[in-house]
């Protein structure tokens, strides 16, 4: 009798653990979307009771981690390439890719007198300009395309400093390691002061940020609920508040 009670208690604990896990989902999030994602996660928890555990990084790095078995269940990319690759390579759920945000690139400086428009790039009167690694971060790729479109890329190469991701790039600018740099509008949309130039969309390939439900989250109600929440009006309002466009 005692052993049966003990065995039943173990099963109960395991079952409770499974239920608790079902209320939590692990989400890989592109670094440029940090502020918006944190607010979305709070709204998601308030509305559904589920918890989204967020991990931030460069899109390329996050995708590499997914292919190496990282326990992510949802992937919020900064491009529309990696989520499609995730599905093609068997990590993402078929039919589960959608655009959650359309990113906007901005040239930004904490100094109110530095960024006056594209002419600051052509004049080159600064020591260093920051951008994210274009191999791993779509915003870095967009920055390179912008400079190439303006015909200043080669001239500015000696002055470029690269962050591993867009978050580190922003830190370079904020700490004065670079006088100005290319970041996501979402990172500065709610900041006062400084100077900025929102880069026209025709100067770079549109940054369509796609999300995908990963195979590891297919049977987790919290993961599927997060995907649905991300498609809804509450999330869209937050996304737009942080300087992104949406497809709605």
Coordinates of C-alpha atoms in Angstrom, one line a residue:
X1 CA 0.0 0.0 0.0
X2 CA 2.8 2.4 1.0
X3 CA 4.7 1.8 -2.3
X4 CA 1.5 2.3 -4.3
X5 CA 0.9 5.6 -2.6
X6 CA 4.5 6.6 -3.2
X7 CA 4.3 5.7 -6.9
X8 CA 1.1 7.6 -7.3
X9 CA 2.7 10.6 -5.7
X10 CA 5.6 10.5 -8.2
X11 CA 3.1 10.3 -11.1
X12 CA 1.2 13.3 -9.7
X13 CA 4.4 15.4 -9.4
X14 CA 5.4 14.4 -13.0
X15 CA 2.0 15.3 -14.3
X16 CA 2.0 18.6 -12.5
X17 CA 5.5 19.3 -13.9
X18 CA 4.1 18.6 -17.4
X19 CA 1.2 21.0 -16.9
X20 CA 3.5 23.7 -15.7
X21 CA 5.7 23.3 -18.7
X22 CA 2.7 23.6 -21.0
X23 CA 2.2 27.1 -19.6
X24 CA 5.6 28.3 -20.7
X25 CA 7.1 28.6 -24.1
X26 CA 10.7 29.4 -25.1
X27 CA 10.9 32.1 -27.8
X28 CA 14.0 33.0 -29.8
X29 CA 13.8 36.7 -30.7
X30 CA 15.9 38.9 -33.0
X31 CA 17.8 41.4 -31.0
X32 CA 16.3 44.4 -32.8
X33 CA 12.8 43.5 -31.5
X34 CA 13.9 43.4 -27.8
X35 CA 11.7 46.2 -26.4
X36 CA 8.6 45.3 -28.4
X37 CA 9.0 41.6 -27.5
X38 CA 9.3 42.3 -23.8
X39 CA 6.0 44.3 -23.8
X40 CA 4.3 41.7 -26.0
X41 CA 5.3 39.0 -23.5
X42 CA 3.9 41.0 -20.6
X43 CA 0.6 41.5 -22.5
X44 CA 0.6 37.8 -23.5
X45 CA 1.0 36.8 -19.8
X46 CA -1.8 39.1 -18.7
X47 CA -4.2 38.0 -21.3
X48 CA -3.6 34.2 -21.4
X49 CA -1.8 33.3 -18.2
X50 CA 1.0 31.7 -20.2
X51 CA 4.6 32.8 -19.9
X52 CA 6.9 33.5 -22.9
X53 CA 10.6 33.1 -22.0
X54 CA 12.5 35.2 -24.4
X55 CA 16.1 34.7 -25.6
X56 CA 17.6 37.5 -27.8
X57 CA 20.4 37.4 -30.4
X58 CA 21.4 37.9 -34.0
X59 CA 19.0 36.1 -36.4
X60 CA 21.8 34.1 -37.9
X61 CA 23.1 33.0 -34.5
X62 CA 19.6 32.1 -33.3
X63 CA 19.0 30.0 -36.4
X64 CA 22.3 28.2 -35.9
X65 CA 21.3 27.4 -32.3
X66 CA 17.9 26.0 -33.5
X67 CA 19.6 23.7 -35.9
X68 CA 21.9 22.5 -33.1
X69 CA 19.0 21.5 -30.9
X70 CA 18.4 24.6 -28.7
X71 CA 15.0 24.2 -26.9
X72 CA 13.2 27.0 -28.7
X73 CA 9.6 26.6 -29.7
X74 CA 8.9 29.9 -31.5
X75 CA 11.3 31.8 -33.7
X76 CA 10.9 35.6 -34.3
X77 CA 13.4 36.4 -37.0
X78 CA 14.7 39.7 -38.3
X79 CA 14.3 38.5 -41.9
X80 CA 12.0 36.3 -44.0
X81 CA 14.8 33.9 -45.0
X82 CA 15.6 31.9 -41.8
X83 CA 12.0 31.0 -40.9
X84 CA 11.5 29.5 -44.4
X85 CA 14.8 27.7 -44.0
X86 CA 13.6 26.3 -40.7
X87 CA 10.6 24.8 -42.3
X88 CA 12.5 23.5 -45.3
X89 CA 15.1 21.8 -43.1
X90 CA 12.5 20.2 -40.8
X91 CA 12.7 22.5 -37.7
X92 CA 9.6 24.6 -38.4
X93 CA 6.0 23.6 -38.8
X94 CA 4.8 23.6 -42.3
X95 CA 2.5 26.5 -43.0
X96 CA 3.5 28.2 -39.8
X97 CA 5.5 31.2 -41.2
X98 CA 4.0 34.7 -41.2
X99 CA 5.2 38.3 -41.2
X100 CA 4.8 39.8 -37.8
X101 CA 6.6 43.1 -38.4
X102 CA 8.2 45.1 -41.2
X103 CA 11.4 46.8 -39.9
X104 CA 12.6 50.3 -40.6
X105 CA 16.3 51.3 -40.6
X106 CA 17.5 54.5 -39.0
X107 CA 20.8 56.3 -38.9
X108 CA 21.1 57.4 -35.3
X109 CA 23.4 59.4 -33.0
X110 CA 22.9 60.4 -29.3
X111 CA 24.3 63.8 -30.3
X112 CA 21.5 66.1 -31.6
X113 CA 23.9 67.8 -34.1
X114 CA 25.4 64.8 -35.8
X115 CA 22.8 63.2 -38.1
X116 CA 21.2 65.7 -40.4
X117 CA 20.3 63.3 -43.3
X118 CA 22.2 61.2 -45.9
X119 CA 24.6 64.1 -46.4
X120 CA 26.4 63.1 -43.1
X121 CA 27.4 59.9 -44.8
X122 CA 28.6 61.6 -47.9
X123 CA 30.6 64.2 -45.9
X124 CA 32.1 61.5 -43.6
X125 CA 33.0 64.0 -40.8
X126 CA 33.2 61.4 -38.1
X127 CA 35.6 58.8 -36.8
X128 CA 33.5 55.7 -36.6
X129 CA 30.1 54.4 -37.7
X130 CA 28.5 51.3 -36.3
X131 CA 26.4 48.6 -38.0
X132 CA 25.5 45.1 -37.2
X133 CA 27.3 42.1 -38.8
X134 CA 25.6 41.9 -42.2
X135 CA 26.3 38.2 -42.4
X136 CA 24.2 37.5 -39.3
X137 CA 21.9 40.5 -38.9
X138 CA 19.4 41.7 -41.5
X139 CA 19.7 45.3 -40.3
X140 CA 23.4 45.1 -40.9
X141 CA 22.8 43.9 -44.4
X142 CA 20.3 46.7 -44.9
X143 CA 22.9 49.2 -43.7
X144 CA 25.4 48.0 -46.2
X145 CA 22.8 48.2 -49.0
X146 CA 21.9 51.7 -48.0
X147 CA 25.6 52.9 -48.1
X148 CA 26.0 51.1 -51.5
X149 CA 22.9 52.8 -52.8
X150 CA 24.3 56.2 -51.7
X151 CA 27.7 55.4 -53.2
X152 CA 29.6 55.8 -49.9
X153 CA 30.2 52.2 -48.9
X154 CA 33.8 51.9 -50.0
X155 CA 34.8 55.3 -48.6
X156 CA 33.3 54.5 -45.2
X157 CA 34.6 51.0 -44.8
X158 CA 37.7 52.1 -42.8
X159 CA 35.4 53.8 -40.3
X160 CA 33.0 50.9 -39.8
X161 CA 32.7 49.0 -36.5
X162 CA 30.5 45.9 -36.4
X163 CA 28.4 44.6 -33.6
X164 CA 27.6 41.0 -33.3
X165 CA 23.9 41.9 -33.4
X166 CA 21.8 45.1 -33.5
X167 CA 21.7 45.3 -29.7
X168 CA 25.5 45.4 -29.5
X169 CA 25.6 47.9 -32.3
X170 CA 23.2 50.2 -30.4
X171 CA 25.5 49.9 -27.3
X172 CA 28.5 51.0 -29.4
X173 CA 26.6 54.2 -30.3
X174 CA 25.2 54.9 -26.8
X175 CA 28.6 54.4 -25.2
X176 CA 30.4 56.7 -27.6
X177 CA 32.5 54.0 -29.3
X178 CA 30.9 55.2 -32.5
X179 CA 29.5 58.7 -33.1
X180 CA 26.6 57.3 -35.1
X181 CA 25.3 54.1 -36.6
X182 CA 22.6 52.1 -38.3
X183 CA 20.0 50.6 -35.9
X184 CA 16.4 49.6 -36.0
X185 CA 13.9 52.4 -35.7
X186 CA 12.2 50.3 -33.0
X187 CA 15.3 50.7 -30.7
X188 CA 15.0 54.5 -30.7
X189 CA 11.3 55.2 -31.6
X190 CA 10.5 55.9 -27.9
X191 CA 13.6 57.8 -27.0
X192 CA 13.9 61.5 -26.7
X193 CA 16.9 63.5 -27.9
X194 CA 19.7 62.7 -30.2
X195 CA 19.5 62.9 -34.0
X196 CA 18.2 60.5 -36.6
X197 CA 17.5 59.9 -40.2
X198 CA 14.9 57.3 -41.1
X199 CA 16.3 55.6 -44.2
X200 CA 13.9 55.5 -47.2
X201 CA 12.7 52.0 -48.0
X202 CA 13.9 52.3 -51.6
X203 CA 17.5 52.3 -50.5
X204 CA 17.5 48.7 -49.1
X205 CA 15.6 45.5 -49.5
X206 CA 12.5 45.6 -47.3
X207 CA 13.1 44.0 -43.9
X208 CA 10.2 41.6 -43.5
X209 CA 10.5 40.0 -40.1
X210 CA 8.9 36.6 -40.1
X211 CA 7.9 34.3 -37.3
X212 CA 7.5 30.5 -37.3
X213 CA 6.2 27.9 -34.9
X214 CA 9.0 25.4 -34.4
X215 CA 8.5 21.6 -34.3
X216 CA 9.5 21.5 -30.6
X217 CA 6.5 23.8 -29.8
X218 CA 3.9 22.1 -32.0
X219 CA 2.3 20.3 -29.1
X220 CA 2.8 23.1 -26.5
X221 CA -0.4 25.1 -26.0
X222 CA 1.6 28.1 -24.7
X223 CA 3.7 28.1 -28.0
X224 CA 0.6 28.0 -30.2
X225 CA -1.1 30.6 -28.1
X226 CA 1.8 32.9 -28.4
X227 CA 1.8 32.6 -32.2
X228 CA -1.9 33.4 -32.3
X229 CA -1.4 36.4 -29.9
X230 CA 1.4 37.7 -32.1
X231 CA -1.1 37.8 -35.0
X232 CA -3.7 39.7 -33.0
X233 CA -4.6 43.4 -32.5
X234 CA -3.0 43.8 -29.1
X235 CA 0.4 42.7 -30.4
X236 CA 0.0 44.7 -33.6
X237 CA -0.6 47.9 -31.6
X238 CA 2.6 47.3 -29.6
X239 CA 4.6 46.5 -32.7
X240 CA 3.5 49.7 -34.4
X241 CA 4.2 51.7 -31.2
X242 CA 7.8 50.6 -31.4
X243 CA 8.3 51.9 -34.9
X244 CA 7.5 48.9 -37.0
X245 CA 4.9 48.5 -39.7
X246 CA 2.6 45.5 -39.8
X247 CA 0.9 43.6 -42.5
X248 CA -2.6 44.2 -41.2

